[in-house]
Tab-separated table of C-alpha atoms in Angstrom:
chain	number	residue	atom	x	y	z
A	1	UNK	CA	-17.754	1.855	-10.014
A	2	UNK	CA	-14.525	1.471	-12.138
A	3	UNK	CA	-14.404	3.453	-15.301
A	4	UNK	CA	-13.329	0.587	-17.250
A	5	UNK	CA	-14.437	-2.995	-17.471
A	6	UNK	CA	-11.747	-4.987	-16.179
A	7	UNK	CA	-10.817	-8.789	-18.221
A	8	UNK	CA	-13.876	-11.633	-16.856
A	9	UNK	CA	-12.747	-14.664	-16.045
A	10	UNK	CA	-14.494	-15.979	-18.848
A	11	UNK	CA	-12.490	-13.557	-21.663
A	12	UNK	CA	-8.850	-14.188	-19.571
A	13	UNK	CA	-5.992	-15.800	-21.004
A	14	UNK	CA	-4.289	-18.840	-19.360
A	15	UNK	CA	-2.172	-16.362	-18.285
A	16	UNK	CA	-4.544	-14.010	-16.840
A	17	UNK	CA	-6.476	-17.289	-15.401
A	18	UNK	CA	-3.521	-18.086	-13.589
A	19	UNK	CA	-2.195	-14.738	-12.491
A	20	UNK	CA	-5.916	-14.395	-10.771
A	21	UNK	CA	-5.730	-17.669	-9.219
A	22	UNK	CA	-2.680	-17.512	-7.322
A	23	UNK	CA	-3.099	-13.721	-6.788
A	24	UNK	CA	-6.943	-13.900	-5.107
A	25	UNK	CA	-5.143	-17.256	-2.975
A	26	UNK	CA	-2.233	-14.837	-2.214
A	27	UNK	CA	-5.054	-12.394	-0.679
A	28	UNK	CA	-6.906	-14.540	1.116
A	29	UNK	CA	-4.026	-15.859	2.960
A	30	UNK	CA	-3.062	-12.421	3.916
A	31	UNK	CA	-6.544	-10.820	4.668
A	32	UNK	CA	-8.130	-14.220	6.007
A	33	UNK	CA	-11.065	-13.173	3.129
A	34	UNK	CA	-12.307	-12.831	-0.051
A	35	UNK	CA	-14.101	-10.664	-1.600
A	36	UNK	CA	-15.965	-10.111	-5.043
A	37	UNK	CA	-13.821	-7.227	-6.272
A	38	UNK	CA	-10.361	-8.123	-4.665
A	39	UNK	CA	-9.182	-8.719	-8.257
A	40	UNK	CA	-10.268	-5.388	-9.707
A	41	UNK	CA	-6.798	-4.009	-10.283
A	42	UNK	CA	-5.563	-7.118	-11.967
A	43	UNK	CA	-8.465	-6.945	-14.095
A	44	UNK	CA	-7.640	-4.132	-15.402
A	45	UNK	CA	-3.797	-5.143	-16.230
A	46	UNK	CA	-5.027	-8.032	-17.980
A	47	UNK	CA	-6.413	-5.756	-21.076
A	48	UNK	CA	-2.523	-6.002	-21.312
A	49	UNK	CA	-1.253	-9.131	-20.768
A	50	UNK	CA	2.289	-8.345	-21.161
A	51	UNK	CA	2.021	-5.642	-18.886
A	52	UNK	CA	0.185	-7.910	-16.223
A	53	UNK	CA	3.232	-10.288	-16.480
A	54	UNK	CA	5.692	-7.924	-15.727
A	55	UNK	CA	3.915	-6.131	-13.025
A	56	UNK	CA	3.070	-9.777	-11.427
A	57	UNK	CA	6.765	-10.424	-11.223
A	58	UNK	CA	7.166	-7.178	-9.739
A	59	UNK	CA	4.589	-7.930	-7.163
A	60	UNK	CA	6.371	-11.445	-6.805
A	61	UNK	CA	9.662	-9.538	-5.692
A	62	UNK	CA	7.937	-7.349	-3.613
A	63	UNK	CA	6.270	-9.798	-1.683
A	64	UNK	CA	9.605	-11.563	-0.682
A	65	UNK	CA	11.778	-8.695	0.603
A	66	UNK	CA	12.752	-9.959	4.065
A	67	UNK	CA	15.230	-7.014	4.566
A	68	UNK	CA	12.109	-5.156	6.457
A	69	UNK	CA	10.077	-6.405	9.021
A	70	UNK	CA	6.351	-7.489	8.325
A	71	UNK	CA	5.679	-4.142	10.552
A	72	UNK	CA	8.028	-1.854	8.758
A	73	UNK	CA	6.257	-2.783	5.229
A	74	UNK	CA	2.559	-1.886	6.401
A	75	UNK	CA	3.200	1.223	7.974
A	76	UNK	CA	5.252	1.893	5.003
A	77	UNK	CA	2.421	0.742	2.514
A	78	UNK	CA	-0.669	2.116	4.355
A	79	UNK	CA	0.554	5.534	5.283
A	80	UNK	CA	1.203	6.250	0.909
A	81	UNK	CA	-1.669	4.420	0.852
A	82	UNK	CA	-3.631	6.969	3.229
A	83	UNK	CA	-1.881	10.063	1.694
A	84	UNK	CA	-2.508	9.459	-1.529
A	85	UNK	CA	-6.333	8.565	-0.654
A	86	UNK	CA	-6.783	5.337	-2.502
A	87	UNK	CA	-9.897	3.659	-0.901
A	88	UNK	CA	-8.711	0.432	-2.691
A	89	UNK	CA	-5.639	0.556	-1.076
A	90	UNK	CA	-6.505	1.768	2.280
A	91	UNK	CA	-9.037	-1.331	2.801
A	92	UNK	CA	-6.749	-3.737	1.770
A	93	UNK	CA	-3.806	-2.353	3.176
A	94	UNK	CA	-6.035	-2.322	7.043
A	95	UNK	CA	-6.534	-5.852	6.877
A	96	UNK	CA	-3.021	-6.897	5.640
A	97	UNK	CA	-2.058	-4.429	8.502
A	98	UNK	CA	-4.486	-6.094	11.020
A	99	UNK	CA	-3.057	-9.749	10.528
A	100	UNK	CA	0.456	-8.624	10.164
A	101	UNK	CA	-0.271	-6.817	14.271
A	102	UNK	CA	-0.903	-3.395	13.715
A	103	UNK	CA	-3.726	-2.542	16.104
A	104	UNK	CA	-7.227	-0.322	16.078
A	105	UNK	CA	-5.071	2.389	17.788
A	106	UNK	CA	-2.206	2.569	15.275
A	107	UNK	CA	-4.480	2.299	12.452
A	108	UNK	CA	-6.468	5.210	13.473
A	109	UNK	CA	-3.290	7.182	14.584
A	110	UNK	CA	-1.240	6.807	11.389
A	111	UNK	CA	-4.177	8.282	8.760
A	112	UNK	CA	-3.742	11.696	10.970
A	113	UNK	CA	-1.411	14.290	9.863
A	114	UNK	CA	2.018	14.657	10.846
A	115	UNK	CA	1.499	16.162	14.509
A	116	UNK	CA	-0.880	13.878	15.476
A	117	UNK	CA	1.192	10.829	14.719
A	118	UNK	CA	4.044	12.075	15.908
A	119	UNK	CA	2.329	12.903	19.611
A	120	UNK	CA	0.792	9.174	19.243
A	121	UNK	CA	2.679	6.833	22.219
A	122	UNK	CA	1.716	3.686	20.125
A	123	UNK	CA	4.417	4.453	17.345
A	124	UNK	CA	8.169	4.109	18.164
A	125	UNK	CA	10.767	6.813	16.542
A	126	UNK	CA	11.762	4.353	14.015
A	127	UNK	CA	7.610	3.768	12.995
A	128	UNK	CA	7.319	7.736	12.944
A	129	UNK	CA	10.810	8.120	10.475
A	130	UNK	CA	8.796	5.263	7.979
A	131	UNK	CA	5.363	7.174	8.092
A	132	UNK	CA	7.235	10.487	7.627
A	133	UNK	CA	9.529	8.780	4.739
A	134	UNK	CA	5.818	7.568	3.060
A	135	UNK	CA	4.302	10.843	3.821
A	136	UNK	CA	6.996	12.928	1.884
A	137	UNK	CA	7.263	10.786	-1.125
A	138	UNK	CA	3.967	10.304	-1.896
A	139	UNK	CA	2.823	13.925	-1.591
A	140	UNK	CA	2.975	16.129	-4.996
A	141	UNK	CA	5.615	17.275	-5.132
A	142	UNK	CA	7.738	14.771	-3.222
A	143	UNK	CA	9.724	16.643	-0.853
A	144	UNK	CA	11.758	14.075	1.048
A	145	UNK	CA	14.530	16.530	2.741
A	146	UNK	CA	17.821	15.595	3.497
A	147	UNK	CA	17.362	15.602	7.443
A	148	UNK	CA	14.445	13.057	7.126
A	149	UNK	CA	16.762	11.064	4.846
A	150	UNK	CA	20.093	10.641	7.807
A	151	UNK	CA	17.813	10.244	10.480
A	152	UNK	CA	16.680	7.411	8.240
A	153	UNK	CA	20.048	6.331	7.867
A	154	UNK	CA	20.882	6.006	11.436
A	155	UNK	CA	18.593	3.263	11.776
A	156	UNK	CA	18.778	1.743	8.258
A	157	UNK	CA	21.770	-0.211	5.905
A	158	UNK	CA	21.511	0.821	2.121
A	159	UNK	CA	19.743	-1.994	1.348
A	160	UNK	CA	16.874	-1.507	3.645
A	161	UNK	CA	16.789	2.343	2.383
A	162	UNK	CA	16.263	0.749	-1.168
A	163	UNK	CA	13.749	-1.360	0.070
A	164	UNK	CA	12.060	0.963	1.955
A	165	UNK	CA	11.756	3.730	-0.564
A	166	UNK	CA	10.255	0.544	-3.195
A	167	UNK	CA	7.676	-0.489	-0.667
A	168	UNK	CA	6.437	3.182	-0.565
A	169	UNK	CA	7.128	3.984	-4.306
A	170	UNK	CA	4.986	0.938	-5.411
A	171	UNK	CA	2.224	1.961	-3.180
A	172	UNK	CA	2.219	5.171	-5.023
A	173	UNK	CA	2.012	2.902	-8.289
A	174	UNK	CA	-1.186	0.791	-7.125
A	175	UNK	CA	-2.847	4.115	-5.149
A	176	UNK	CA	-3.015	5.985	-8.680
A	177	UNK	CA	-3.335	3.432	-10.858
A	178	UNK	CA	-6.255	2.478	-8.853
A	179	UNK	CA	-8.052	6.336	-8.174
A	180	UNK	CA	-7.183	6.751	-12.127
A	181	UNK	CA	-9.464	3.720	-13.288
A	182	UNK	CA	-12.133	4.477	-10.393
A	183	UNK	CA	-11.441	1.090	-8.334
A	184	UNK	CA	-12.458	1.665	-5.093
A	185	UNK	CA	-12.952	-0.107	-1.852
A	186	UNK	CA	-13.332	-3.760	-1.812
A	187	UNK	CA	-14.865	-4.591	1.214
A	188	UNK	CA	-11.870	-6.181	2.982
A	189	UNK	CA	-12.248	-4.231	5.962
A	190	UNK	CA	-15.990	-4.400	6.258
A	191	UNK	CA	-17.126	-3.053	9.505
A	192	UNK	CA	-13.995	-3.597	11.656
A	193	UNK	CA	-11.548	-0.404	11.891
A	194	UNK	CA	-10.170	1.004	8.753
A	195	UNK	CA	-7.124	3.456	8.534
A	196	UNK	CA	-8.678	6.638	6.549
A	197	UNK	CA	-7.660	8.516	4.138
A	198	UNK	CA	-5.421	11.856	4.762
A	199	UNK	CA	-7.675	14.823	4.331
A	200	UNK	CA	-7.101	17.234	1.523
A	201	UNK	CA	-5.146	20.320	2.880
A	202	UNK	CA	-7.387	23.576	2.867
A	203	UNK	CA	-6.528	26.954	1.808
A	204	UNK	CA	-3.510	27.932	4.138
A	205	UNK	CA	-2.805	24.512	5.211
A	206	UNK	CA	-0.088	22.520	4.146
């Protein structure tokens, strides 16, 4: 359960109203679903609405970088997504994943540490450079090293680098936002295959 209440649709502002109208359309269109607590994180905004405004335009902007391809943007997404372990995040970034092509088998293979990935046939070297990229900024401390970031380059223009290091950094926005307030899964998933969260590193692992 959240640890705050988020805005009803009852107490929302026409602003608020609206934002969750086009937003839960938005996410139906891109998961094929809805579900009862696919607005949870914009609920929570709303307590702010000048803050939800500014974040929906970011989310706006976001949503309309073409410099990437539809492919490049969920692995980029789901794999902060998966490191950072936000359940919210991980559902909804499956399905998104599911409709924009990624299969059962890449979904499985990307929520598995860096070896296993990297040994995993279904993922071209450009696909492993992104989940690597998303793995090193959105561990604590971000450790993105200057190899990773030319072998990035030799496949990328400025622009896409930009892009790409957004996509990821925004995931990292919505993944602790979301673990902060509680807001967990929201059923988009449901019983089909779900990416899972990267395990917590033991003692002597890194």
């Amino acid at each position: 359960m959240p640890r705050l209440e988020g805005v009803s649709d009852h107490d929302a502002g026409l602003g608020a109203k609206i934002a969750f109208f086009f937003t839960k359309r938005k996410l139906a269109q891109m998961t094929g679903l809805e579900t009862a607590g696919m607005l949870e994180p914009l609920r929570m905004y709303a307590h702010i609405p000048r803050l939800l405004n500014a974040y929906g335009k970011l989310e706006q902007a976001e949503a309309k970088l073409d410099i990437l391809s539809p492919r490049q943007r969920a692995l980029a997404e789901l794999k902060s997504a998966t490191t950072v372990r936000c359940e919210y995040c991980v559902d909804l970034g499956s399905q998104i994943a599911r409709q924009w092509g990624i299969t059962d088998e890449e979904l499985l293979a990307l929520s598995n540490n860096t070896a296993d990935y990297h040994n995993a046939s279904c993922f071209s070297d450009i696909d492993k450079l992104i989940l690597d990229y998303a793995t090193a900024i959105s561990r604590t401390p971000v450790e993105v090293t200057d190899q990773l970031f030319e072998a990035l380059r030799a496949h990328f223009d400025t622009p896409q680098l930009v892009g790409l290091t957004h996509v990821i950094t925004l995931g990292n926005l919505r993944a602790r936002f979301n673990i902060a307030l509680g807001i967990g899964s929201s059923g988009f998933s449901g019983d089909r295959v779900c990416a899972l969260p990267e395990k917590q590193p033991g003692p002597g692992r890194t």
